[in-house]
PDB file of C-alpha atoms in Angstrom:
ATOM      1  CA  MET A   1      41.058 -78.538   8.484  1.00 39.00           C
ATOM      2  CA  MET A   2      40.664 -74.932   7.474  1.00 42.00           C
ATOM      3  CA  LYS A   3      42.556 -72.221   9.274  1.00 43.00           C
ATOM      4  CA  GLY A   4      39.485 -70.535  10.821  1.00 41.00           C
ATOM      5  CA  TRP A   5      38.604 -73.878  12.583  1.00 41.00           C
ATOM      6  CA  LEU A   6      41.989 -74.041  14.215  1.00 41.00           C
ATOM      7  CA  ILE A   7      41.989 -70.536  15.589  1.00 46.00           C
ATOM      8  CA  MET A   8      39.033 -70.995  17.735  1.00 47.00           C
ATOM      9  CA  TYR A   9      41.141 -73.309  19.882  1.00 59.00           C
ATOM     10  CA  ASN A  10      44.126 -70.902  20.486  1.00 82.00           C
ATOM     11  CA  PHE A  11      42.801 -69.701  23.902  1.00 93.00           C
ATOM     12  CA  GLN A  12      44.779 -67.215  26.084  1.00 94.00           C
ATOM     13  CA  LYS A  13      44.860 -68.279  29.650  1.00 96.00           C
ATOM     14  CA  PRO A  14      42.749 -65.979  31.918  1.00 98.00           C
ATOM     15  CA  THR A  15      43.905 -64.753  35.195  1.00 98.00           C
ATOM     16  CA  ILE A  16      41.293 -64.838  37.861  1.00 98.00           C
ATOM     17  CA  PHE A  17      41.023 -64.367  41.541  1.00 98.00           C
ATOM     18  CA  LEU A  18      39.547 -67.033  43.630  1.00 98.00           C
ATOM     19  CA  SER A  19      38.492 -67.019  47.295  1.00 98.00           C
ATOM     20  CA  LYS A  20      41.029 -69.097  49.027  1.00 97.00           C
ATOM     21  CA  CYS A  21      38.403 -71.484  50.563  1.00 97.00           C
ATOM     22  CA  LEU A  22      37.194 -72.543  47.165  1.00 97.00           C
ATOM     23  CA  GLY A  23      39.169 -75.577  46.803  1.00 95.00           C
ATOM     24  CA  ILE A  24      42.646 -74.153  47.567  1.00 96.00           C
ATOM     25  CA  ASP A  25      42.840 -74.186  51.327  1.00 96.00           C
ATOM     26  CA  SER A  26      40.970 -75.121  54.401  1.00 96.00           C
ATOM     27  CA  CYS A  27      40.631 -71.659  55.734  1.00 96.00           C
ATOM     28  CA  ARG A  28      36.765 -71.145  56.405  1.00 95.00           C
ATOM     29  CA  TYR A  29      35.806 -70.074  59.958  1.00 94.00           C
ATOM     30  CA  ASN A  30      35.024 -73.867  60.939  1.00 95.00           C
ATOM     31  CA  GLY A  31      38.348 -75.145  59.373  1.00 95.00           C
ATOM     32  CA  GLN A  32      36.707 -76.511  56.183  1.00 94.00           C
ATOM     33  CA  MET A  33      37.174 -76.038  52.398  1.00 95.00           C
ATOM     34  CA  ILE A  34      34.670 -75.895  49.828  1.00 94.00           C
ATOM     35  CA  THR A  35      34.990 -78.322  46.947  1.00 92.00           C
ATOM     36  CA  ASP A  36      33.072 -76.912  43.966  1.00 92.00           C
ATOM     37  CA  THR A  37      32.754 -79.067  40.754  1.00 92.00           C
ATOM     38  CA  PHE A  38      32.762 -76.074  38.313  1.00 94.00           C
ATOM     39  CA  VAL A  39      35.662 -74.480  40.126  1.00 95.00           C
ATOM     40  CA  GLU A  40      37.779 -77.542  39.904  1.00 95.00           C
ATOM     41  CA  SER A  41      36.903 -77.961  36.288  1.00 95.00           C
ATOM     42  CA  LEU A  42      37.991 -74.346  35.596  1.00 96.00           C
ATOM     43  CA  LYS A  43      41.474 -74.717  37.426  1.00 96.00           C
ATOM     44  CA  PRO A  44      43.417 -76.141  34.658  1.00 96.00           C
ATOM     45  CA  TYR A  45      42.367 -73.368  32.056  1.00 97.00           C
ATOM     46  CA  VAL A  46      43.115 -70.332  34.165  1.00 98.00           C
ATOM     47  CA  ASN A  47      45.846 -68.833  36.205  1.00 98.00           C
ATOM     48  CA  ILE A  48      44.656 -68.112  39.813  1.00 98.00           C
ATOM     49  CA  ILE A  49      45.686 -65.606  42.413  1.00 98.00           C
ATOM     50  CA  ASN A  50      43.887 -66.199  45.735  1.00 97.00           C
ATOM     51  CA  VAL A  51      43.575 -65.037  49.351  1.00 98.00           C
ATOM     52  CA  CYS A  52      41.546 -65.330  52.403  1.00 98.00           C
ATOM     53  CA  PRO A  53      40.956 -61.825  53.796  1.00 98.00           C
ATOM     54  CA  GLU A  54      39.974 -62.983  57.206  1.00 98.00           C
ATOM     55  CA  MET A  55      43.213 -64.990  57.779  1.00 97.00           C
ATOM     56  CA  SER A  56      45.173 -62.108  56.191  1.00 97.00           C
ATOM     57  CA  ILE A  57      43.871 -59.860  59.178  1.00 97.00           C
ATOM     58  CA  GLY A  58      45.085 -62.254  61.622  1.00 96.00           C
ATOM     59  CA  LEU A  59      41.930 -64.441  62.477  1.00 96.00           C
ATOM     60  CA  GLY A  60      42.872 -67.979  62.818  1.00 94.00           C
ATOM     61  CA  VAL A  61      41.489 -71.445  61.684  1.00 96.00           C
ATOM     62  CA  PRO A  62      39.149 -72.308  63.070  1.00 96.00           C
ATOM     63  CA  ARG A  63      37.655 -68.949  64.482  1.00 96.00           C
ATOM     64  CA  SER A  64      34.432 -67.491  65.809  1.00 96.00           C
ATOM     65  CA  PRO A  65      32.294 -66.270  62.987  1.00 95.00           C
ATOM     66  CA  ILE A  66      32.219 -62.702  61.980  1.00 96.00           C
ATOM     67  CA  ARG A  67      29.417 -60.798  60.472  1.00 96.00           C
ATOM     68  CA  VAL A  68      28.679 -57.507  58.617  1.00 97.00           C
ATOM     69  CA  VAL A  69      26.429 -55.338  60.630  1.00 96.00           C
ATOM     70  CA  ASN A  70      24.891 -51.867  59.813  1.00 94.00           C
ATOM     71  CA  GLU A  71      25.320 -49.492  62.666  1.00 91.00           C
ATOM     72  CA  ASN A  72      24.200 -45.864  62.270  1.00 87.00           C
ATOM     73  CA  ASP A  73      24.289 -46.334  58.419  1.00 89.00           C
ATOM     74  CA  GLU A  74      27.751 -47.529  58.644  1.00 93.00           C
ATOM     75  CA  LEU A  75      28.972 -51.147  57.572  1.00 95.00           C
ATOM     76  CA  LYS A  76      31.137 -52.788  60.235  1.00 96.00           C
ATOM     77  CA  LEU A  77      32.760 -56.267  60.428  1.00 97.00           C
ATOM     78  CA  PHE A  78      31.962 -57.598  63.874  1.00 96.00           C
ATOM     79  CA  GLN A  79      32.631 -60.746  65.826  1.00 96.00           C
ATOM     80  CA  PRO A  80      29.684 -61.506  68.213  1.00 94.00           C
ATOM     81  CA  LYS A  81      31.372 -63.959  70.521  1.00 95.00           C
ATOM     82  CA  THR A  82      34.359 -61.628  71.367  1.00 95.00           C
ATOM     83  CA  GLU A  83      32.464 -58.416  70.662  1.00 94.00           C
ATOM     84  CA  LYS A  84      35.442 -57.145  68.649  1.00 96.00           C
ATOM     85  CA  GLU A  85      35.404 -55.140  65.594  1.00 96.00           C
ATOM     86  CA  PHE A  86      37.652 -55.671  62.550  1.00 97.00           C
ATOM     87  CA  THR A  87      36.328 -53.234  60.193  1.00 97.00           C
ATOM     88  CA  LYS A  88      39.472 -51.088  59.769  1.00 97.00           C
ATOM     89  CA  GLU A  89      41.734 -54.100  59.669  1.00 98.00           C
ATOM     90  CA  MET A  90      39.664 -55.511  56.747  1.00 98.00           C
ATOM     91  CA  GLU A  91      39.356 -52.234  54.898  1.00 97.00           C
ATOM     92  CA  ASP A  92      43.152 -51.601  55.243  1.00 98.00           C
ATOM     93  CA  PHE A  93      43.975 -55.009  53.921  1.00 98.00           C
ATOM     94  CA  SER A  94      41.346 -54.760  51.069  1.00 98.00           C
ATOM     95  CA  GLU A  95      42.755 -51.526  49.772  1.00 97.00           C
ATOM     96  CA  ALA A  96      46.235 -52.712  49.935  1.00 98.00           C
ATOM     97  CA  TYR A  97      45.645 -56.084  48.225  1.00 98.00           C
ATOM     98  CA  LEU A  98      43.334 -54.726  45.528  1.00 98.00           C
ATOM     99  CA  ASN A  99      45.591 -51.898  44.630  1.00 97.00           C
ATOM    100  CA  ASN A 100      48.392 -54.404  43.786  1.00 97.00           C
ATOM    101  CA  ILE A 101      46.224 -56.221  41.187  1.00 96.00           C
ATOM    102  CA  LYS A 102      47.314 -54.851  37.946  1.00 89.00           C
ATOM    103  CA  GLU A 103      45.700 -57.336  35.482  1.00 91.00           C
ATOM    104  CA  ILE A 104      42.881 -59.378  36.197  1.00 97.00           C
ATOM    105  CA  ASP A 105      40.278 -61.076  33.989  1.00 97.00           C
ATOM    106  CA  GLY A 106      37.519 -61.981  36.463  1.00 98.00           C
ATOM    107  CA  PHE A 107      36.661 -62.877  40.173  1.00 98.00           C
ATOM    108  CA  ILE A 108      34.929 -65.974  41.741  1.00 98.00           C
ATOM    109  CA  LEU A 109      34.197 -65.306  45.226  1.00 98.00           C
ATOM    110  CA  LYS A 110      32.572 -67.193  48.241  1.00 97.00           C
ATOM    111  CA  SER A 111      28.946 -66.748  48.389  1.00 96.00           C
ATOM    112  CA  GLY A 112      27.466 -65.491  51.563  1.00 95.00           C
ATOM    113  CA  SER A 113      30.916 -64.442  53.001  1.00 97.00           C
ATOM    114  CA  PRO A 114      30.863 -61.467  55.251  1.00 97.00           C
ATOM    115  CA  SER A 115      34.474 -60.776  53.738  1.00 97.00           C
ATOM    116  CA  CYS A 116      34.350 -62.068  50.260  1.00 97.00           C
ATOM    117  CA  GLY A 117      30.707 -62.038  49.423  1.00 96.00           C
ATOM    118  CA  TYR A 118      29.691 -59.471  46.831  1.00 96.00           C
ATOM    119  CA  LYS A 119      25.734 -59.713  46.975  1.00 92.00           C
ATOM    120  CA  ASN A 120      23.245 -61.503  49.101  1.00 92.00           C
ATOM    121  CA  VAL A 121      25.361 -61.296  52.271  1.00 96.00           C
ATOM    122  CA  LYS A 122      23.415 -61.129  55.361  1.00 95.00           C
ATOM    123  CA  VAL A 123      23.840 -57.609  56.841  1.00 96.00           C
ATOM    124  CA  TYR A 124      22.643 -57.404  60.467  1.00 95.00           C
ATOM    125  CA  ASN A 125      20.855 -54.546  61.803  1.00 93.00           C
ATOM    126  CA  GLY A 126      23.162 -53.709  64.623  1.00 90.00           C
ATOM    127  CA  THR A 127      25.321 -55.747  67.004  1.00 88.00           C
ATOM    128  CA  SER A 128      22.602 -57.019  69.422  1.00 86.00           C
ATOM    129  CA  LYS A 129      22.001 -60.859  69.464  1.00 78.00           C
ATOM    130  CA  VAL A 130      18.300 -60.529  68.490  1.00 72.00           C
ATOM    131  CA  THR A 131      18.240 -58.421  65.332  1.00 79.00           C
ATOM    132  CA  GLY A 132      16.861 -58.262  61.671  1.00 88.00           C
ATOM    133  CA  SER A 133      18.914 -58.211  58.579  1.00 91.00           C
ATOM    134  CA  THR A 134      18.989 -57.106  55.005  1.00 94.00           C
ATOM    135  CA  LYS A 135      21.292 -58.134  52.138  1.00 95.00           C
ATOM    136  CA  GLY A 136      24.296 -56.530  50.809  1.00 95.00           C
ATOM    137  CA  ALA A 137      28.105 -57.087  50.149  1.00 96.00           C
ATOM    138  CA  GLY A 138      31.022 -58.115  52.130  1.00 97.00           C
ATOM    139  CA  ILE A 139      33.747 -55.691  53.189  1.00 97.00           C
ATOM    140  CA  PHE A 140      36.370 -57.242  50.771  1.00 98.00           C
ATOM    141  CA  GLY A 141      33.752 -58.157  48.027  1.00 98.00           C
ATOM    142  CA  GLY A 142      32.305 -54.728  48.038  1.00 97.00           C
ATOM    143  CA  LYS A 143      35.667 -53.139  47.650  1.00 98.00           C
ATOM    144  CA  ILE A 144      36.223 -55.437  44.539  1.00 98.00           C
ATOM    145  CA  MET A 145      32.899 -54.107  42.973  1.00 97.00           C
ATOM    146  CA  ARG A 146      33.931 -50.539  43.494  1.00 96.00           C
ATOM    147  CA  LYS A 147      37.386 -51.039  42.160  1.00 96.00           C
ATOM    148  CA  PHE A 148      36.569 -53.339  39.283  1.00 96.00           C
ATOM    149  CA  PRO A 149      33.011 -52.138  38.422  1.00 93.00           C
ATOM    150  CA  TYR A 150      32.905 -53.831  35.045  1.00 93.00           C
ATOM    151  CA  ALA A 151      34.862 -57.003  35.714  1.00 96.00           C
ATOM    152  CA  PRO A 152      33.102 -60.547  35.671  1.00 97.00           C
ATOM    153  CA  ILE A 153      32.381 -61.031  39.312  1.00 97.00           C
ATOM    154  CA  GLU A 154      30.537 -64.108  40.432  1.00 97.00           C
ATOM    155  CA  ASP A 155      30.149 -66.349  43.488  1.00 96.00           C
ATOM    156  CA  GLU A 156      30.247 -70.091  43.127  1.00 95.00           C
ATOM    157  CA  GLY A 157      26.635 -70.397  44.010  1.00 94.00           C
ATOM    158  CA  ARG A 158      25.365 -68.190  41.135  1.00 94.00           C
ATOM    159  CA  LEU A 159      27.513 -70.238  38.633  1.00 95.00           C
ATOM    160  CA  TYR A 160      25.378 -73.254  39.100  1.00 92.00           C
ATOM    161  CA  ASN A 161      23.038 -71.454  36.692  1.00 91.00           C
ATOM    162  CA  TYR A 162      23.834 -72.273  33.031  1.00 87.00           C
ATOM    163  CA  ARG A 163      23.284 -68.868  31.653  1.00 87.00           C
ATOM    164  CA  ILE A 164      25.403 -67.010  34.196  1.00 92.00           C
ATOM    165  CA  ARG A 165      28.184 -69.499  34.118  1.00 94.00           C
ATOM    166  CA  ASP A 166      28.374 -69.357  30.249  1.00 91.00           C
ATOM    167  CA  ASN A 167      28.541 -65.573  30.416  1.00 93.00           C
ATOM    168  CA  PHE A 168      31.135 -65.572  32.936  1.00 96.00           C
ATOM    169  CA  ILE A 169      33.512 -68.026  31.315  1.00 97.00           C
ATOM    170  CA  MET A 170      32.989 -66.278  27.855  1.00 96.00           C
ATOM    171  CA  ARG A 171      33.977 -62.792  29.521  1.00 97.00           C
ATOM    172  CA  ILE A 172      37.099 -64.069  31.211  1.00 98.00           C
ATOM    173  CA  PHE A 173      38.435 -65.499  27.969  1.00 97.00           C
ATOM    174  CA  MET A 174      37.376 -62.529  26.126  1.00 97.00           C
ATOM    175  CA  ASN A 175      39.253 -60.314  28.656  1.00 97.00           C
ATOM    176  CA  ALA A 176      42.393 -62.505  28.480  1.00 97.00           C
ATOM    177  CA  ASP A 177      42.381 -62.363  24.587  1.00 97.00           C
ATOM    178  CA  PHE A 178      42.000 -58.480  24.640  1.00 97.00           C
ATOM    179  CA  ARG A 179      44.898 -58.089  27.122  1.00 96.00           C
ATOM    180  CA  ARG A 180      47.036 -60.023  24.573  1.00 95.00           C
ATOM    181  CA  VAL A 181      45.820 -57.493  21.849  1.00 97.00           C
ATOM    182  CA  LYS A 182      46.361 -54.472  24.137  1.00 96.00           C
ATOM    183  CA  GLU A 183      50.043 -55.665  24.867  1.00 95.00           C
ATOM    184  CA  SER A 184      50.775 -55.909  21.187  1.00 96.00           C
ATOM    185  CA  ASN A 185      50.016 -52.112  20.975  1.00 95.00           C
ATOM    186  CA  SER A 186      48.912 -53.071  17.198  1.00 96.00           C
ATOM    187  CA  LEU A 187      46.100 -51.466  15.576  1.00 95.00           C
ATOM    188  CA  LYS A 188      46.197 -54.336  13.108  1.00 95.00           C
ATOM    189  CA  GLU A 189      45.625 -56.820  15.965  1.00 96.00           C
ATOM    190  CA  LEU A 190      42.739 -54.715  17.470  1.00 97.00           C
ATOM    191  CA  ILE A 191      40.954 -54.754  14.007  1.00 96.00           C
ATOM    192  CA  LYS A 192      41.343 -58.568  14.037  1.00 96.00           C
ATOM    193  CA  PHE A 193      39.914 -58.597  17.532  1.00 97.00           C
ATOM    194  CA  GLN A 194      36.821 -56.488  16.421  1.00 97.00           C
ATOM    195  CA  SER A 195      36.388 -58.705  13.475  1.00 96.00           C
ATOM    196  CA  ARG A 196      36.536 -62.162  15.305  1.00 96.00           C
ATOM    197  CA  ASN A 197      34.093 -60.792  18.060  1.00 97.00           C
ATOM    198  CA  LYS A 198      31.521 -59.131  15.842  1.00 96.00           C
ATOM    199  CA  LEU A 199      28.741 -61.768  16.466  1.00 97.00           C
ATOM    200  CA  LEU A 200      29.663 -61.998  20.214  1.00 96.00           C
ATOM    201  CA  LEU A 201      29.339 -58.305  20.460  1.00 97.00           C
ATOM    202  CA  MET A 202      26.055 -58.289  18.499  1.00 96.00           C
ATOM    203  CA  ALA A 203      24.710 -60.962  20.757  1.00 96.00           C
ATOM    204  CA  ASN A 204      25.562 -58.680  23.889  1.00 94.00           C
ATOM    205  CA  SER A 205      24.920 -55.280  22.700  1.00 94.00           C
ATOM    206  CA  GLN A 206      24.192 -53.899  19.054  1.00 93.00           C
ATOM    207  CA  LYS A 207      24.765 -50.502  20.435  1.00 95.00           C
ATOM    208  CA  TYR A 208      28.419 -51.050  21.552  1.00 96.00           C
ATOM    209  CA  MET A 209      29.192 -53.288  18.607  1.00 96.00           C
ATOM    210  CA  LYS A 210      28.427 -50.211  16.491  1.00 96.00           C
ATOM    211  CA  ILE A 211      30.389 -47.894  18.786  1.00 97.00           C
ATOM    212  CA  LEU A 212      33.595 -50.195  18.897  1.00 97.00           C
ATOM    213  CA  GLY A 213      33.300 -50.618  15.193  1.00 95.00           C
ATOM    214  CA  GLN A 214      33.366 -46.960  14.700  1.00 95.00           C
ATOM    215  CA  ILE A 215      36.278 -46.624  17.063  1.00 95.00           C
ATOM    216  CA  VAL A 216      38.338 -48.940  14.961  1.00 94.00           C
ATOM    217  CA  ALA A 217      37.095 -47.462  11.694  1.00 92.00           C
ATOM    218  CA  ASN A 218      37.907 -43.772  12.814  1.00 89.00           C
ATOM    219  CA  SER A 219      41.252 -44.496  14.194  1.00 84.00           C
ATOM    220  CA  GLU A 220      43.706 -42.875  11.635  1.00 82.00           C
ATOM    221  CA  GLU A 221      43.949 -39.561  13.434  1.00 79.00           C
ATOM    222  CA  LYS A 222      44.323 -40.806  16.990  1.00 88.00           C
ATOM    223  CA  LYS A 223      47.281 -41.977  19.070  1.00 93.00           C
ATOM    224  CA  ILE A 224      47.179 -45.840  19.500  1.00 94.00           C
ATOM    225  CA  GLU A 225      47.154 -45.410  23.349  1.00 94.00           C
ATOM    226  CA  VAL A 226      44.029 -43.280  22.916  1.00 95.00           C
ATOM    227  CA  ILE A 227      42.421 -45.795  20.720  1.00 96.00           C
ATOM    228  CA  PHE A 228      42.993 -48.741  23.094  1.00 96.00           C
ATOM    229  CA  GLU A 229      41.816 -46.776  26.156  1.00 96.00           C
ATOM    230  CA  GLU A 230      38.581 -45.617  24.339  1.00 96.00           C
ATOM    231  CA  TYR A 231      37.872 -49.239  22.881  1.00 97.00           C
ATOM    232  CA  GLU A 232      38.588 -50.963  26.303  1.00 96.00           C
ATOM    233  CA  ARG A 233      36.236 -48.648  28.088  1.00 95.00           C
ATOM    234  CA  ASN A 234      33.259 -49.470  25.743  1.00 97.00           C
ATOM    235  CA  LEU A 235      34.113 -53.083  25.491  1.00 97.00           C
ATOM    236  CA  LYS A 236      33.675 -53.444  29.205  1.00 94.00           C
ATOM    237  CA  LEU A 237      30.233 -51.576  28.945  1.00 94.00           C
ATOM    238  CA  ALA A 238      29.111 -53.944  26.011  1.00 95.00           C
ATOM    239  CA  PHE A 239      29.244 -56.928  28.523  1.00 93.00           C
ATOM    240  CA  GLU A 240      27.904 -55.319  31.505  1.00 88.00           C
ATOM    241  CA  LYS A 241      24.487 -57.599  31.277  1.00 87.00           C
ATOM    242  CA  ILE A 242      23.805 -61.003  30.245  1.00 89.00           C
ATOM    243  CA  PRO A 243      22.347 -60.970  26.780  1.00 86.00           C
ATOM    244  CA  LYS A 244      18.597 -61.538  26.292  1.00 89.00           C
ATOM    245  CA  TYR A 245      17.779 -64.843  24.484  1.00 90.00           C
ATOM    246  CA  THR A 246      16.288 -62.738  21.488  1.00 94.00           C
ATOM    247  CA  ASN A 247      19.841 -61.419  20.972  1.00 95.00           C
ATOM    248  CA  ASN A 248      21.037 -65.078  20.426  1.00 95.00           C
ATOM    249  CA  ILE A 249      18.227 -65.740  17.984  1.00 96.00           C
ATOM    250  CA  ASN A 250      19.147 -62.661  15.995  1.00 96.00           C
ATOM    251  CA  VAL A 251      22.753 -63.607  15.761  1.00 97.00           C
ATOM    252  CA  LEU A 252      22.032 -67.202  14.745  1.00 97.00           C
ATOM    253  CA  THR A 253      19.560 -66.161  12.182  1.00 97.00           C
ATOM    254  CA  HIS A 254      22.013 -63.555  10.798  1.00 96.00           C
ATOM    255  CA  ALA A 255      24.671 -66.433  10.613  1.00 97.00           C
ATOM    256  CA  MET A 256      22.153 -68.696   8.659  1.00 96.00           C
ATOM    257  CA  GLY A 257      22.209 -66.051   5.951  1.00 96.00           C
ATOM    258  CA  TYR A 258      25.799 -67.065   4.885  1.00 96.00           C
ATOM    259  CA  PHE A 259      24.620 -70.601   4.051  1.00 96.00           C
ATOM    260  CA  SER A 260      20.822 -70.515   3.786  1.00 95.00           C
ATOM    261  CA  LYS A 261      20.873 -70.784  -0.036  1.00 95.00           C
ATOM    262  CA  TYR A 262      22.766 -74.125   0.208  1.00 96.00           C
ATOM    263  CA  ILE A 263      20.418 -76.078   2.401  1.00 96.00           C
ATOM    264  CA  THR A 264      17.039 -77.653   2.004  1.00 97.00           C
ATOM    265  CA  LYS A 265      13.853 -76.448   3.322  1.00 96.00           C
ATOM    266  CA  GLU A 266      13.830 -79.359   5.810  1.00 97.00           C
ATOM    267  CA  GLU A 267      17.262 -78.367   7.001  1.00 97.00           C
ATOM    268  CA  THR A 268      16.152 -74.811   7.448  1.00 96.00           C
ATOM    269  CA  LYS A 269      13.240 -75.903   9.347  1.00 97.00           C
ATOM    270  CA  LEU A 270      15.458 -78.024  11.648  1.00 97.00           C
ATOM    271  CA  ILE A 271      17.357 -74.792  12.683  1.00 97.00           C
ATOM    272  CA  ILE A 272      14.409 -72.710  13.172  1.00 97.00           C
ATOM    273  CA  ASP A 273      12.629 -75.195  15.232  1.00 97.00           C
ATOM    274  CA  SER A 274      15.753 -75.633  17.563  1.00 97.00           C
ATOM    275  CA  LEU A 275      15.677 -71.704  17.946  1.00 97.00           C
ATOM    276  CA  GLU A 276      11.840 -71.922  18.802  1.00 96.00           C
ATOM    277  CA  LYS A 277      12.614 -74.568  21.351  1.00 96.00           C
ATOM    278  CA  TYR A 278      15.555 -72.481  22.667  1.00 93.00           C
ATOM    279  CA  LYS A 279      13.186 -69.551  22.987  1.00 94.00           C
ATOM    280  CA  ILE A 280      10.663 -71.377  25.264  1.00 93.00           C
ATOM    281  CA  GLY A 281      13.401 -73.147  27.319  1.00 89.00           C
ATOM    282  CA  LYS A 282      13.142 -76.602  26.065  1.00 92.00           C
ATOM    283  CA  LEU A 283      16.626 -76.530  24.528  1.00 89.00           C
ATOM    284  CA  PRO A 284      19.977 -74.858  25.667  1.00 86.00           C
ATOM    285  CA  ILE A 285      21.534 -72.361  23.255  1.00 88.00           C
ATOM    286  CA  SER A 286      24.327 -74.808  22.467  1.00 87.00           C
ATOM    287  CA  THR A 287      21.865 -76.953  20.331  1.00 92.00           C
ATOM    288  CA  PRO A 288      21.128 -74.201  17.693  1.00 95.00           C
ATOM    289  CA  VAL A 289      24.830 -72.931  17.891  1.00 94.00           C
ATOM    290  CA  LEU A 290      26.218 -76.458  17.077  1.00 93.00           C
ATOM    291  CA  LEU A 291      23.660 -76.685  14.117  1.00 96.00           C
ATOM    292  CA  VAL A 292      24.698 -73.538  12.504  1.00 97.00           C
ATOM    293  CA  LYS A 293      28.253 -74.130  13.124  1.00 95.00           C
ATOM    294  CA  SER A 294      27.983 -77.643  11.573  1.00 95.00           C
ATOM    295  CA  TYR A 295      26.716 -75.881   8.212  1.00 97.00           C
ATOM    296  CA  ALA A 296      29.693 -73.379   8.422  1.00 96.00           C
ATOM    297  CA  VAL A 297      32.024 -76.400   8.664  1.00 95.00           C
ATOM    298  CA  ARG A 298      30.236 -78.244   5.718  1.00 96.00           C
ATOM    299  CA  PHE A 299      30.259 -75.190   3.479  1.00 96.00           C
ATOM    300  CA  ASN A 300      33.654 -74.025   4.492  1.00 95.00           C
ATOM    301  CA  ILE A 301      32.499 -70.484   5.795  1.00 95.00           C
ATOM    302  CA  ASN A 302      35.618 -68.985   7.267  1.00 93.00           C
ATOM    303  CA  TYR A 303      33.855 -65.867   8.498  1.00 93.00           C
ATOM    304  CA  ILE A 304      31.597 -67.878  10.748  1.00 94.00           C
ATOM    305  CA  LEU A 305      34.226 -70.443  12.116  1.00 93.00           C
ATOM    306  CA  GLU A 306      36.427 -67.371  12.960  1.00 94.00           C
ATOM    307  CA  GLN A 307      33.769 -65.903  15.298  1.00 96.00           C
ATOM    308  CA  THR A 308      34.296 -66.274  18.844  1.00 95.00           C
ATOM    309  CA  TYR A 309      30.656 -66.607  19.334  1.00 95.00           C
ATOM    310  CA  PHE A 310      30.807 -70.217  18.182  1.00 95.00           C
ATOM    311  CA  SER A 311      33.869 -71.041  20.358  1.00 92.00           C
ATOM    312  CA  PRO A 312      34.200 -68.450  23.031  1.00 94.00           C
ATOM    313  CA  TYR A 313      36.167 -70.721  25.365  1.00 95.00           C
ATOM    314  CA  PRO A 314      37.343 -74.421  25.565  1.00 94.00           C
ATOM    315  CA  GLU A 315      34.679 -76.849  25.050  1.00 89.00           C
ATOM    316  CA  GLU A 316      35.889 -78.863  28.080  1.00 91.00           C
ATOM    317  CA  LEU A 317      34.313 -76.141  30.064  1.00 93.00           C
ATOM    318  CA  LEU A 318      30.769 -76.488  28.562  1.00 85.00           C
ATOM    319  CA  PHE A 319      28.507 -77.933  31.042  1.00 79.00           C
ATOM    320  CA  LEU A 320      24.741 -78.057  30.457  1.00 64.00           C
ATOM    321  CA  GLU A 321      23.669 -78.778  34.099  1.00 65.00           C
ATOM    322  CA  ASP A 322      21.557 -76.102  35.387  1.00 61.00           C
ATOM    323  CA  SER A 323      20.227 -75.111  38.760  1.00 51.00           C
ATOM    324  CA  GLY A 324      16.954 -74.438  37.037  1.00 44.00           C
ATOM    325  CA  LYS A 325      16.910 -70.742  37.935  1.00 45.00           C
ATOM    326  CA  ARG A 326      16.651 -69.535  34.456  1.00 38.00           C
ATOM    327  CA  ASN A 327      16.405 -65.910  35.256  1.00 36.00           C
ATOM    328  CA  LEU A 328      18.914 -65.468  38.088  1.00 36.00           C
TER     329      LEU A 328
END
């Protein structure tokens, strides 16, 4: 088969952080471990670093639950049963641990955890037994967000949503690929990276697709280190948000232009109909993507087959199951 078709399966292994209780160790406050189907399926395809922040600050297993409390506009980590506070211990550990992470492609954190949670964590209004609450971040999870503001960060609960999961996997594999290119310190490799990710960038942000293209095009008078630094900063910004469905339709319509003159009206209608059904939520994006990709194979269109948009990660990680919460 053609060279471009084979390139799509030469994936770099991402390095991700995983909360230790997610299928690695029985370290939750109640002595249990969370077994998550998606996390288990992901493990063979990634390199994992992990920690349990609560065990790391000396809390045993099992242990009395801790909670995040807001007291005088200050977040604290509090254990109601013992009335002990562990804020300083958690903050010191978090700083030391995260400062030692040099290269990371993404994070999967335990949802709702007062230490690892990064959003939707219950934050109690004070330390009294009867009190209201709001939502916020855990101590460790909050520091991850501040130190790695543009990294793919999710919890296992949100990854039940197909669009969120697909976006997360795509980003960690793209990050791993870019790290390889960055390590090469080669402008030639960066140009190849930009070329094969053009449609993926178009699907996420046409603005940053153009900016990144200009960085590569106007690279003659800059030092290679400056080029990579500028490129990486804007690449992270390009994937800050999950793309709108209209972006995907635009990309696939654009890709159709490479073979539309070779197919019949009925075949064209089949693709257009699949895009319309995707638009109203009756088909997943994978259906029109596969249709367009099949014509690229049929007509030997290397440009399309080399695009990461059509194979952003190993196909074994493609699961169409969805929580049904389409707009999370």
